[in-house]
Amino acid sequence: MAGNWCAGFEPYPGVMAPTDETNIGCDPAAANDVLDGTLNPIRNIYYVPVVVADEIAGEDYAKVVEAADSGSDPGAAATIDFYRAWSTAARADDTLLIHLEAMTYDPDTESTPMFDPCAIMLAVELLNGCEDRLAIFDFDAVHFLEAGEGVDFPDSPRSAFSLHTGVDHELPEQCPALTNHTFEVDTTVEEELAVKIPLGFISSEAKASFYAEMALRMAGQTIALCEEDESSALSNHFTAAIVGICITVFVGLQIV
């Protein structure tokens, strides 16, 4: 989960895209190494950008809270426990970067945007081969701006902005437009690999289904991936555990 190639939406409360993205911002040079064909032998690369992330709310979120408060699923309990503690701490300190996010979302009724779990859900979709809900696009190359590249912001995007080569796609609803920040492949030191990037969902129904399944997995419930797939139960327990661990670690790190 990393990057942000869409513009005209708010990936974080009060922040309009295009903007830099936190995971890439930690080390854009390392992120570019992942895309370098001379360093990375893997040729099937997917990036899940922030545009696909949204909160879980309503009946879907209530299932996670019920699993947490009833003690029926330890992963859900740990996740909600951390979320409530994170929210309390972040709301109490308006100097924190996450203060506005904590003030925007209520742990009693909704989650914060589910950034990292979207990447895990994509992996599940690719593995089970049952349903394609994400609108995935091919990019011949992408690059993350590093400190010292280009001219100073705002004449050039900040370090960690996501760049593309000027591709033209028919975009889904979630991505109003692609960022206008582009690059030429012959201007970087890397030999950029092609990547696949979901820029939204194929329909509103697909998005609702995606997040409903995410909530069920977080609540520890078994999902029927494919009727003909006899290994569904094992796969579901495995992926539910991953989603729970991912959210717990993510929120826990923010508390620290």
Short mmCIF file of C-alpha atoms in Angstrom, two decimals:
data_model
loop_
_atom_site.label_atom_id
_atom_site.label_comp_id
_atom_site.label_asym_id
_atom_site.label_seq_id
_atom_site.Cartn_x
_atom_site.Cartn_y
_atom_site.Cartn_z
CA MET A 1 0.00 0.00 0.00
CA ALA A 2 1.67 3.17 -1.15
CA GLY A 3 1.48 6.16 -3.45
CA ASN A 4 -1.14 8.55 -4.75
CA TRP A 5 -1.63 9.07 -8.49
CA CYS A 6 -5.11 10.66 -8.36
CA ALA A 7 -6.11 14.30 -7.93
CA GLY A 8 -9.25 16.15 -6.93
CA PHE A 9 -10.16 14.26 -3.74
CA GLU A 10 -9.22 14.35 -0.04
CA PRO A 11 -7.07 11.34 0.93
CA TYR A 12 -6.77 12.73 4.47
CA PRO A 13 -9.10 15.17 6.28
CA GLY A 14 -8.47 18.67 4.98
CA VAL A 15 -5.77 17.57 2.50
CA MET A 16 -6.51 17.84 -1.24
CA ALA A 17 -4.76 15.54 -3.70
CA PRO A 18 -2.35 15.44 -5.37
CA THR A 19 -0.20 15.19 -2.28
CA ASP A 20 2.59 13.04 -0.94
CA GLU A 21 1.75 9.78 0.81
CA THR A 22 3.03 8.67 4.21
CA ASN A 23 4.47 5.24 3.37
CA ILE A 24 6.45 6.59 0.41
CA GLY A 25 7.42 9.64 2.46
CA CYS A 26 9.32 7.43 4.89
CA ASP A 27 11.88 6.57 2.20
CA PRO A 28 11.09 7.45 -1.44
CA ALA A 29 14.53 6.25 -2.57
CA ALA A 30 13.85 2.78 -1.19
CA ALA A 31 10.43 2.81 -2.86
CA ASN A 32 12.12 3.58 -6.17
CA ASP A 33 14.53 0.69 -5.63
CA VAL A 34 11.52 -1.65 -5.53
CA LEU A 35 10.64 -0.40 -9.01
CA ASP A 36 14.17 -0.84 -10.39
CA GLY A 37 14.44 -3.83 -12.70
CA THR A 38 18.18 -4.09 -12.05
CA LEU A 39 17.53 -4.63 -8.32
CA ASN A 40 14.14 -6.33 -8.13
CA PRO A 41 13.61 -9.70 -9.86
CA ILE A 42 9.84 -9.56 -9.32
CA ARG A 43 7.94 -8.49 -12.41
CA ASN A 44 4.35 -8.62 -11.14
CA ILE A 45 4.08 -5.49 -8.98
CA TYR A 46 0.88 -3.97 -7.62
CA TYR A 47 0.63 -0.64 -5.82
CA VAL A 48 -2.52 0.16 -3.84
CA PRO A 49 -2.78 3.97 -3.55
CA VAL A 50 -4.74 5.96 -1.00
CA VAL A 51 -7.61 6.64 -3.42
CA VAL A 52 -9.15 3.22 -2.76
CA ALA A 53 -9.16 3.71 1.03
CA ASP A 54 -12.38 4.57 2.83
CA GLU A 55 -13.83 4.09 6.27
CA ILE A 56 -15.95 1.14 7.40
CA ALA A 57 -19.24 2.34 8.91
CA GLY A 58 -22.84 1.38 9.57
CA GLU A 59 -23.76 -2.30 9.89
CA ASP A 60 -20.37 -3.39 8.58
CA TYR A 61 -18.48 -1.58 11.32
CA ALA A 62 -20.99 -2.72 13.94
CA LYS A 63 -20.02 -6.34 13.20
CA VAL A 64 -16.37 -5.58 14.00
CA VAL A 65 -17.29 -3.78 17.24
CA GLU A 66 -19.62 -6.61 18.26
CA ALA A 67 -16.87 -9.18 17.67
CA ALA A 68 -14.50 -7.01 19.71
CA ASP A 69 -16.79 -6.19 22.63
CA SER A 70 -18.19 -9.72 22.90
CA GLY A 71 -14.72 -11.23 22.89
CA SER A 72 -15.66 -13.58 20.06
CA ASP A 73 -12.58 -12.63 18.03
CA PRO A 74 -9.24 -11.66 19.65
CA GLY A 75 -8.03 -9.88 16.51
CA ALA A 76 -11.10 -7.66 16.40
CA ALA A 77 -10.79 -6.98 20.14
CA ALA A 78 -7.16 -5.90 19.82
CA THR A 79 -7.92 -3.75 16.79
CA ILE A 80 -10.80 -1.84 18.40
CA ASP A 81 -8.87 -1.57 21.68
CA PHE A 82 -5.97 0.13 19.94
CA TYR A 83 -8.26 2.30 17.84
CA ARG A 84 -10.06 3.65 20.90
CA ALA A 85 -6.79 4.36 22.71
CA TRP A 86 -5.31 6.02 19.60
CA SER A 87 -8.40 8.19 19.20
CA THR A 88 -8.40 9.32 22.83
CA ALA A 89 -4.69 10.20 22.76
CA ALA A 90 -4.80 11.97 19.39
CA ARG A 91 -7.91 14.01 20.22
CA ALA A 92 -6.25 15.24 23.41
CA ASP A 93 -3.22 16.74 21.63
CA ASP A 94 -3.91 19.22 18.82
CA THR A 95 -0.21 19.43 17.95
CA LEU A 96 -0.22 15.89 16.54
CA LEU A 97 -0.38 15.31 12.80
CA ILE A 98 -3.16 12.77 13.37
CA HIS A 99 -5.28 15.09 15.55
CA LEU A 100 -7.65 16.15 12.75
CA GLU A 101 -8.08 12.55 11.62
CA ALA A 102 -8.94 11.50 15.16
CA MET A 103 -11.44 14.35 15.46
CA THR A 104 -13.05 13.39 12.14
CA TYR A 105 -13.74 9.72 12.87
CA ASP A 106 -15.65 8.22 15.80
CA PRO A 107 -14.46 4.78 17.02
CA ASP A 108 -17.98 4.05 18.25
CA THR A 109 -19.51 4.27 14.76
CA GLU A 110 -16.80 4.11 12.07
CA SER A 111 -13.19 3.34 11.32
CA THR A 112 -10.55 5.65 9.96
CA PRO A 113 -9.78 5.12 6.23
CA MET A 114 -8.60 1.56 5.71
CA PHE A 115 -5.33 2.14 3.89
CA ASP A 116 -3.22 -0.99 4.50
CA PRO A 117 -6.14 -3.46 4.63
CA CYS A 118 -7.00 -2.51 1.03
CA ALA A 119 -3.66 -3.93 -0.08
CA ILE A 120 -4.37 -7.17 1.76
CA MET A 121 -7.86 -7.34 0.25
CA LEU A 122 -6.35 -6.93 -3.22
CA ALA A 123 -3.98 -9.82 -2.47
CA VAL A 124 -6.98 -11.93 -1.46
CA GLU A 125 -8.76 -11.07 -4.69
CA LEU A 126 -5.73 -11.95 -6.78
CA LEU A 127 -5.31 -15.27 -4.97
CA ASN A 128 -8.92 -16.43 -5.00
CA GLY A 129 -9.67 -15.37 -8.58
CA CYS A 130 -13.40 -15.20 -7.83
CA GLU A 131 -14.24 -11.55 -8.32
CA ASP A 132 -12.57 -8.41 -9.63
CA ARG A 133 -14.00 -5.43 -7.76
CA LEU A 134 -11.06 -3.06 -8.04
CA ALA A 135 -10.50 -1.08 -11.25
CA ILE A 136 -6.85 -1.93 -11.97
CA PHE A 137 -4.78 -0.06 -14.56
CA ASP A 138 -1.44 -0.79 -16.19
CA PHE A 139 1.29 1.85 -15.85
CA ASP A 140 4.42 1.41 -17.93
CA ALA A 141 6.46 3.15 -15.23
CA VAL A 142 6.04 5.23 -12.06
CA HIS A 143 8.51 7.17 -9.93
CA PHE A 144 8.51 8.73 -6.48
CA LEU A 145 10.15 12.12 -6.25
CA GLU A 146 13.23 12.12 -4.05
CA ALA A 147 14.74 15.02 -2.15
CA GLY A 148 16.90 17.08 -4.49
CA GLU A 149 15.15 16.03 -7.68
CA GLY A 150 13.58 18.84 -9.72
CA VAL A 151 13.12 22.38 -8.43
CA ASP A 152 11.84 23.48 -5.06
CA PHE A 153 8.22 22.97 -4.00
CA PRO A 154 5.70 24.42 -4.94
CA ASP A 155 7.19 24.87 -8.43
CA SER A 156 7.84 21.13 -8.30
CA PRO A 157 5.99 18.55 -6.19
CA ARG A 158 7.40 17.75 -2.76
CA SER A 159 9.61 14.77 -2.07
CA ALA A 160 7.55 11.53 -2.07
CA PHE A 161 4.99 12.75 -4.62
CA SER A 162 3.92 9.97 -7.00
CA LEU A 163 4.75 10.53 -10.67
CA HIS A 164 3.66 8.75 -13.87
CA THR A 165 4.68 9.00 -17.52
CA GLY A 166 1.59 10.85 -18.75
CA VAL A 167 -0.68 7.88 -19.34
CA ASP A 168 -4.34 8.42 -20.22
CA HIS A 169 -6.97 6.16 -18.64
CA GLU A 170 -10.75 6.18 -18.42
CA LEU A 171 -10.94 6.63 -14.67
CA PRO A 172 -13.41 5.28 -12.08
CA GLU A 173 -15.52 7.56 -9.90
CA GLN A 174 -13.11 7.51 -6.97
CA CYS A 175 -10.30 9.06 -9.05
CA PRO A 176 -11.55 12.35 -10.56
CA ALA A 177 -8.27 12.88 -12.45
CA LEU A 178 -4.70 11.70 -12.58
CA THR A 179 -2.06 13.91 -11.02
CA ASN A 180 -0.44 16.29 -13.50
CA HIS A 181 2.99 15.48 -12.06
CA THR A 182 4.83 13.34 -14.61
CA PHE A 183 8.38 12.27 -15.45
CA GLU A 184 10.48 10.92 -18.33
CA VAL A 185 11.92 7.46 -17.80
CA ASP A 186 15.30 8.47 -19.25
CA THR A 187 15.76 11.11 -16.52
CA THR A 188 15.95 8.66 -13.58
CA VAL A 189 18.73 6.31 -12.51
CA GLU A 190 16.35 3.37 -12.16
CA GLU A 191 15.16 1.02 -14.88
CA GLU A 192 11.49 1.37 -13.94
CA LEU A 193 9.31 -1.72 -14.02
CA ALA A 194 5.71 -1.72 -15.20
CA VAL A 195 3.17 -1.74 -12.35
CA LYS A 196 -0.53 -2.39 -11.87
CA ILE A 197 -2.45 0.17 -9.83
CA PRO A 198 -6.10 0.12 -8.69
CA LEU A 199 -7.53 3.63 -8.97
CA GLY A 200 -10.97 2.86 -7.56
CA PHE A 201 -13.74 0.32 -7.99
CA ILE A 202 -15.65 -0.96 -11.01
CA SER A 203 -18.95 0.14 -9.43
CA SER A 204 -20.47 1.45 -6.21
CA GLU A 205 -21.82 -2.06 -5.56
CA ALA A 206 -18.33 -3.50 -5.95
CA LYS A 207 -16.96 -1.02 -3.43
CA ALA A 208 -19.73 -1.81 -0.94
CA SER A 209 -19.05 -5.53 -1.34
CA PHE A 210 -15.30 -5.02 -0.92
CA TYR A 211 -15.69 -3.16 2.38
CA ALA A 212 -18.43 -5.46 3.66
CA GLU A 213 -16.08 -8.41 3.16
CA MET A 214 -13.23 -6.52 4.81
CA ALA A 215 -15.40 -5.91 7.88
CA LEU A 216 -16.42 -9.57 8.07
CA ARG A 217 -12.79 -10.65 7.91
CA MET A 218 -11.87 -8.18 10.65
CA ALA A 219 -14.70 -9.61 12.73
CA GLY A 220 -13.20 -13.09 12.30
CA GLN A 221 -16.03 -14.46 10.19
CA THR A 222 -15.52 -17.07 7.49
CA ILE A 223 -16.15 -15.90 3.93
CA ALA A 224 -17.25 -18.17 1.09
CA LEU A 225 -14.71 -17.16 -1.51
CA CYS A 226 -15.85 -19.54 -4.24
CA GLU A 227 -18.48 -22.22 -3.96
CA GLU A 228 -16.21 -24.67 -5.74
CA ASP A 229 -13.19 -23.83 -3.58
CA GLU A 230 -12.95 -26.42 -0.79
CA SER A 231 -10.03 -24.57 0.79
CA SER A 232 -12.09 -21.44 1.48
CA ALA A 233 -12.35 -21.96 5.24
CA LEU A 234 -8.58 -22.22 5.74
CA SER A 235 -7.97 -19.27 3.44
CA ASN A 236 -10.49 -17.15 5.30
CA HIS A 237 -9.07 -17.80 8.76
CA PHE A 238 -5.61 -16.97 7.41
CA THR A 239 -6.59 -13.72 5.72
CA ALA A 240 -8.82 -12.61 8.59
CA ALA A 241 -5.84 -12.96 10.92
CA ILE A 242 -3.66 -10.93 8.55
CA VAL A 243 -6.19 -8.10 8.30
CA GLY A 244 -6.58 -7.98 12.08
CA ILE A 245 -2.84 -7.96 12.68
CA CYS A 246 -2.29 -5.31 10.01
CA ILE A 247 -4.82 -2.89 11.51
CA THR A 248 -3.61 -3.51 15.06
CA VAL A 249 0.03 -2.85 14.19
CA PHE A 250 -0.91 0.18 12.05
CA VAL A 251 -2.99 1.84 14.77
CA GLY A 252 -0.57 0.74 17.49
CA LEU A 253 2.33 2.43 15.77
CA GLN A 254 0.37 5.66 15.56
CA ILE A 255 -0.22 5.54 19.30
CA VAL A 256 3.51 5.14 19.90
#
